[in-house]
Amino acid sequence: MSSEEPTASCSGHCSDCASQSEDCQLNLVLGAIRHKIVVMSGKGGVGKSTVAANLAAALAADGRKVGLLDVDLHGPSIPAMLGLDHVELQQTENGKIIPPEVGNLKVMSVGFVLENSDQAVIWRGPAKIGVIKQFLSEIEWGELDCLVVDCPPGTGDEPLTVCQLLPNADGAVVVTTPQRVAADDVSKSLDFCSQLGFRVLGIVENMSCFVCPKCGEITDIFSSGAGERLAEKFHVPFLGKLPIDPAVCRAGDTGRPFVEYDRESPAARAFEGVLAVLRKLF
Ligand code: ADP
């Protein structure tokens, strides 16, 4: 079966398609998820996981059923960012993994299966592809309004697998910072999407400026404008700028999304603009 929709009779283990039961299972899972958004960047450390976690948390806070899948297999930071670094995974009777929940946000990350947070994951491409497939098909996601997928930086196995497994996704949110070295790498992510025919929902420029908490003066520490220039060059929407904000770092380090940690912080207020565009998808 190659289409994304399962047949009406398909239970994922039906006799007429037993040889493809994994694909059937995947199709069933994906069929129950209305929207899929992939968060990616060509560069690490630009705030991609921060954007993914806060996008998912904000959509869940709206009352939507949301899933957040962390496929950053070598550097999973989602568990720590959401205060889930010590959870033990539970299984359903039929052996499916129950994703830990924060409010109505279901989360899955390779971080949940590591023995400790220092453990390195040393996997080659085929193993990574298999794990991502399992994370989609063998997790009890149930019915979701939206699944947000947090990819590792670059254009390697993980984002490629995600884009191939989610051909009907709404698209990608691409995160950059203003420096030229970041923007140059992020342009590769945009080219990657273009080559795959994967829609880009828009670009977020993170760490765009610093707003002085005392006097409100705005300083462009890493310069500014790279996100808008990339958006223009690749003919994709620009979603907005997020400032460097100590509240973002504090929130992440204490395991809470910044959108709920301090709603009045400069970053939370700026993120509302990004959310306003993405909420229109629903
Ligand atoms: P990536 O996923 O791109 O590697 P992360 O989301 O893990 O990046 O962010 C890296 C670090 O930068 C984290 O400690 C995070 O809290 C911090 N950070 C991200 N965005 C901001 C911001 N706008 N202001 C302050 N700190 C930020």
Coordinates of C-alpha atoms and ligand atoms in Angstrom, one line a residue:
M1 CA 0.0 0.0 0.0
S2 CA 1.6 3.3 -1.0
S3 CA -1.1 5.9 -0.4
E4 CA -1.3 7.6 3.0
E5 CA -4.9 6.5 3.6
P6 CA -5.5 3.0 5.0
T7 CA -8.2 0.9 3.4
A8 CA -11.4 0.7 5.3
S9 CA -10.8 -2.9 6.3
C10 CA -7.2 -2.4 7.3
S11 CA -6.5 -2.9 11.0
G12 CA -2.7 -2.7 10.6
H13 CA -2.4 -6.5 10.9
C14 CA -4.9 -7.7 8.4
S15 CA -4.3 -10.9 6.4
D16 CA -4.7 -9.3 3.0
C17 CA -1.7 -7.0 3.5
A18 CA 0.3 -8.9 6.2
S19 CA 3.5 -8.3 4.4
Q20 CA 3.0 -4.5 4.6
S21 CA 1.5 -4.4 8.1
E22 CA 4.1 -1.8 9.2
D23 CA 3.1 0.5 6.4
C24 CA -0.6 -0.1 7.2
Q25 CA 0.0 0.7 10.9
L26 CA 1.8 3.9 9.9
N27 CA -1.0 4.9 7.6
L28 CA -3.6 4.3 10.4
V29 CA -1.6 6.4 12.8
L30 CA -1.1 9.3 10.3
G31 CA -4.7 9.1 9.2
A32 CA -5.7 10.0 12.8
I33 CA -3.4 13.1 12.9
R34 CA -5.0 16.1 11.2
H35 CA -2.0 18.5 10.8
K36 CA 1.7 17.8 10.8
I37 CA 4.3 20.6 11.2
V38 CA 8.0 19.9 10.9
V39 CA 10.4 22.2 12.6
M40 CA 13.9 22.3 11.1
S41 CA 17.1 24.3 10.7
G42 CA 20.4 24.0 8.9
K43 CA 22.2 25.0 12.1
G44 CA 22.3 23.7 15.6
G45 CA 21.8 26.0 18.7
V46 CA 19.5 28.4 16.9
G47 CA 16.5 27.6 19.0
K48 CA 14.8 25.0 16.9
S49 CA 13.8 22.8 19.8
T50 CA 12.7 25.9 21.7
V51 CA 10.4 26.9 18.9
A52 CA 9.1 23.3 18.4
A53 CA 8.3 22.9 22.1
N54 CA 6.7 26.3 22.5
L55 CA 4.7 25.9 19.3
A56 CA 3.3 22.6 20.5
A57 CA 2.7 23.8 24.0
A58 CA 0.9 26.9 22.8
L59 CA -1.3 24.9 20.4
A60 CA -2.1 22.5 23.3
A61 CA -2.9 25.4 25.6
D62 CA -5.5 26.5 23.0
G63 CA -7.3 23.2 23.8
R64 CA -6.1 21.3 20.8
K65 CA -4.8 17.7 21.1
V66 CA -1.2 18.0 20.2
G67 CA 1.8 15.6 19.8
L68 CA 5.4 16.6 19.9
L69 CA 7.9 14.2 18.3
D70 CA 11.6 14.8 19.0
V71 CA 13.6 13.1 16.2
D72 CA 16.8 14.8 17.3
L73 CA 18.3 11.4 18.1
H74 CA 21.8 12.5 19.0
G75 CA 20.9 15.5 21.1
P76 CA 17.3 15.2 22.4
S77 CA 16.6 18.3 24.4
I78 CA 12.7 18.2 24.4
P79 CA 12.4 16.0 27.6
A80 CA 14.5 18.5 29.7
M81 CA 12.7 21.5 28.1
L82 CA 9.3 20.2 29.2
G83 CA 10.3 18.8 32.6
L84 CA 10.0 15.2 31.4
D85 CA 13.6 14.1 31.9
H86 CA 12.8 11.5 34.5
V87 CA 9.7 9.8 33.1
E88 CA 9.4 6.1 32.6
L89 CA 7.6 4.9 29.5
Q90 CA 4.5 2.8 29.9
Q91 CA 2.9 0.5 27.3
T92 CA -0.6 -0.4 26.3
E93 CA -1.8 -4.0 26.5
N94 CA -1.0 -4.5 22.8
G95 CA 2.6 -3.3 23.3
K96 CA 2.3 0.3 22.0
I97 CA 4.2 2.9 23.9
I98 CA 2.1 5.5 25.7
P99 CA 3.7 9.0 25.1
P100 CA 4.2 11.0 28.3
E101 CA 1.8 13.9 28.6
V102 CA 2.1 17.5 29.8
G103 CA -1.5 18.9 29.8
N104 CA -2.9 17.8 26.5
L105 CA 0.5 17.6 24.8
K106 CA 1.8 14.1 24.1
V107 CA 5.5 13.8 23.8
M108 CA 7.9 11.2 22.4
S109 CA 11.7 11.5 22.3
V110 CA 14.7 9.1 22.2
G111 CA 15.7 10.8 25.5
F112 CA 13.0 8.7 27.2
V113 CA 14.7 5.5 26.3
L114 CA 18.3 6.5 27.2
E115 CA 19.7 5.1 30.5
N116 CA 21.0 8.6 31.4
S117 CA 21.2 12.0 29.8
D118 CA 25.0 11.6 29.2
Q119 CA 24.5 8.5 27.1
A120 CA 25.5 8.9 23.4
V121 CA 23.4 7.5 20.7
I122 CA 25.6 5.9 18.0
W123 CA 23.4 4.9 15.2
R124 CA 23.9 4.8 11.4
G125 CA 21.3 5.9 8.9
P126 CA 19.2 2.7 8.6
A127 CA 18.9 2.4 12.4
K128 CA 17.8 6.0 12.6
I129 CA 15.2 5.6 9.8
G130 CA 13.8 2.5 11.7
V131 CA 13.5 4.4 15.0
I132 CA 11.7 7.4 13.4
K133 CA 9.3 5.0 11.7
Q134 CA 8.7 3.3 15.0
F135 CA 8.2 6.6 16.8
L136 CA 5.4 7.4 14.4
S137 CA 3.8 4.0 14.1
E138 CA 4.3 2.3 17.4
I139 CA 3.4 5.1 19.7
E140 CA -0.1 5.5 21.0
W141 CA -0.7 8.9 19.5
G142 CA -4.4 8.5 19.2
E143 CA -6.4 11.2 17.5
L144 CA -4.4 14.4 17.3
D145 CA -5.2 17.9 15.9
C146 CA -1.6 18.4 15.3
L147 CA 1.8 16.7 15.4
V148 CA 4.9 18.9 15.7
V149 CA 8.1 17.2 14.7
D150 CA 11.4 18.6 16.0
C151 CA 14.3 17.6 13.6
P152 CA 18.0 17.8 14.4
P153 CA 20.0 20.4 12.5
G154 CA 21.0 19.8 8.9
T155 CA 19.6 17.9 5.9
G156 CA 20.6 14.4 6.9
D157 CA 18.8 11.1 7.5
E158 CA 16.3 12.4 10.2
P159 CA 14.7 15.3 8.3
L160 CA 14.8 13.4 5.1
T161 CA 13.0 10.4 6.7
V162 CA 10.4 12.7 8.3
C163 CA 9.6 14.5 5.1
Q164 CA 9.4 11.2 3.2
L165 CA 7.1 9.6 5.9
L166 CA 4.9 12.7 6.1
P167 CA 4.4 13.6 2.4
N168 CA 1.0 15.2 3.3
A169 CA 2.4 17.4 6.1
D170 CA 1.3 21.0 6.3
G171 CA 4.9 22.0 5.9
A172 CA 8.1 23.1 7.7
V173 CA 8.8 25.9 10.1
V174 CA 12.5 26.8 9.5
V175 CA 14.4 28.5 12.3
T176 CA 17.5 30.7 11.8
T177 CA 19.4 33.2 13.8
P178 CA 20.6 36.5 12.2
Q179 CA 24.3 35.7 11.8
R180 CA 25.5 35.0 8.2
V181 CA 27.0 31.6 9.2
A182 CA 23.6 30.5 10.5
A183 CA 21.7 31.9 7.6
D184 CA 24.0 30.3 5.0
D185 CA 23.4 26.9 6.6
V186 CA 19.6 27.5 6.9
S187 CA 19.5 28.3 3.2
K188 CA 20.5 24.7 2.7
S189 CA 17.4 23.6 4.7
L190 CA 15.2 25.8 2.4
D191 CA 16.8 24.3 -0.7
F192 CA 16.3 20.8 0.8
C193 CA 12.6 21.5 1.2
S194 CA 12.4 22.9 -2.3
Q195 CA 14.2 19.8 -3.8
L196 CA 11.8 17.5 -1.9
G197 CA 8.7 19.6 -2.8
F198 CA 8.1 20.0 0.9
R199 CA 6.1 23.2 1.7
V200 CA 7.7 25.8 3.9
L201 CA 5.2 27.4 6.2
G202 CA 7.7 30.1 7.0
I203 CA 10.9 31.3 8.6
V204 CA 11.4 32.3 12.3
E205 CA 14.4 34.5 13.1
N206 CA 15.3 33.7 16.6
M207 CA 17.8 35.6 18.9
S208 CA 17.1 38.6 16.6
C209 CA 17.7 41.3 19.1
F210 CA 18.1 42.0 22.9
V211 CA 15.5 44.1 24.7
C212 CA 17.1 45.7 27.8
P213 CA 14.9 44.6 30.7
K214 CA 15.7 48.0 32.5
C215 CA 15.3 50.6 29.8
G216 CA 13.7 48.7 26.9
E217 CA 16.5 49.7 24.5
I218 CA 16.7 47.2 21.6
T219 CA 20.2 46.0 20.6
D220 CA 20.9 43.8 17.5
I221 CA 23.5 41.6 19.2
F222 CA 23.8 39.2 16.2
S223 CA 22.6 41.8 13.7
S224 CA 19.1 41.4 12.2
G225 CA 17.2 40.7 9.0
A226 CA 18.6 37.4 7.8
G227 CA 15.3 35.7 8.2
E228 CA 13.5 38.2 6.0
R229 CA 16.3 38.1 3.4
L230 CA 16.0 34.3 3.3
A231 CA 12.2 34.5 3.0
E232 CA 12.5 36.8 0.1
K233 CA 15.2 34.8 -1.6
F234 CA 13.3 31.5 -1.3
H235 CA 9.8 33.1 -1.8
V236 CA 8.5 31.7 1.5
P237 CA 6.6 33.5 4.3
F238 CA 8.5 35.3 7.1
L239 CA 6.8 34.4 10.4
G240 CA 8.5 36.8 12.7
K241 CA 11.5 37.6 15.0
L242 CA 12.1 36.4 18.5
P243 CA 14.4 38.4 20.8
I244 CA 17.2 37.0 22.9
D245 CA 15.3 36.8 26.2
P246 CA 16.7 35.5 29.5
A247 CA 13.2 34.2 30.3
V248 CA 13.5 31.7 27.4
C249 CA 16.7 30.3 28.7
R250 CA 15.3 30.2 32.3
A251 CA 12.1 28.5 31.1
G252 CA 14.0 25.9 29.1
D253 CA 16.3 25.1 32.0
T254 CA 13.5 24.7 34.4
G255 CA 11.5 22.5 32.1
R256 CA 8.7 24.8 31.1
P257 CA 7.7 26.4 27.8
F258 CA 8.4 30.1 27.8
V259 CA 4.9 30.8 26.4
E260 CA 3.5 29.8 29.8
Y261 CA 6.6 30.6 32.1
D262 CA 6.2 34.4 31.5
R263 CA 3.5 35.4 29.1
E264 CA 4.5 39.0 29.3
S265 CA 8.2 38.4 28.4
P266 CA 9.4 40.0 25.1
A267 CA 9.9 36.5 23.6
A268 CA 6.4 35.3 24.5
R269 CA 4.8 38.4 23.2
A270 CA 6.8 38.2 19.9
F271 CA 5.9 34.5 19.6
E272 CA 2.3 35.4 19.5
G273 CA 2.9 36.9 16.1
V274 CA 4.3 33.6 14.8
L275 CA 1.4 31.7 16.4
A276 CA -1.1 34.0 14.8
V277 CA 0.0 32.9 11.4
L278 CA 0.3 29.2 12.2
R279 CA -3.1 29.1 14.0
K280 CA -4.7 30.0 10.7
L281 CA -3.8 26.5 9.5
F282 CA -6.4 25.0 11.8
Ligands
ADP1 P1 18.5 24.0 18.8 O1 17.3 23.1 18.9 O2 18.5 24.8 17.6 O3 19.8 23.3 19.0 P2 17.7 25.0 21.4 O4 16.2 25.3 21.2 O5 18.1 23.7 22.1 O6 18.4 25.1 20.0 O7 18.3 26.3 22.1 C1 19.6 26.3 22.5 C2 19.7 27.2 23.8 O8 19.4 28.5 23.5 C3 18.7 26.7 24.9 O9 19.4 26.8 26.2 C4 17.6 27.7 24.8 O10 16.9 27.9 26.0 C5 18.3 29.0 24.4 N1 17.5 29.9 23.6 C6 16.8 29.6 22.5 N2 16.2 30.7 22.0 C7 16.5 31.7 22.9 C8 16.1 33.1 23.0 N3 15.3 33.6 22.1 N4 16.6 33.8 24.1 C9 17.4 33.2 25.0 N5 17.8 31.9 24.9 C10 17.3 31.2 23.9

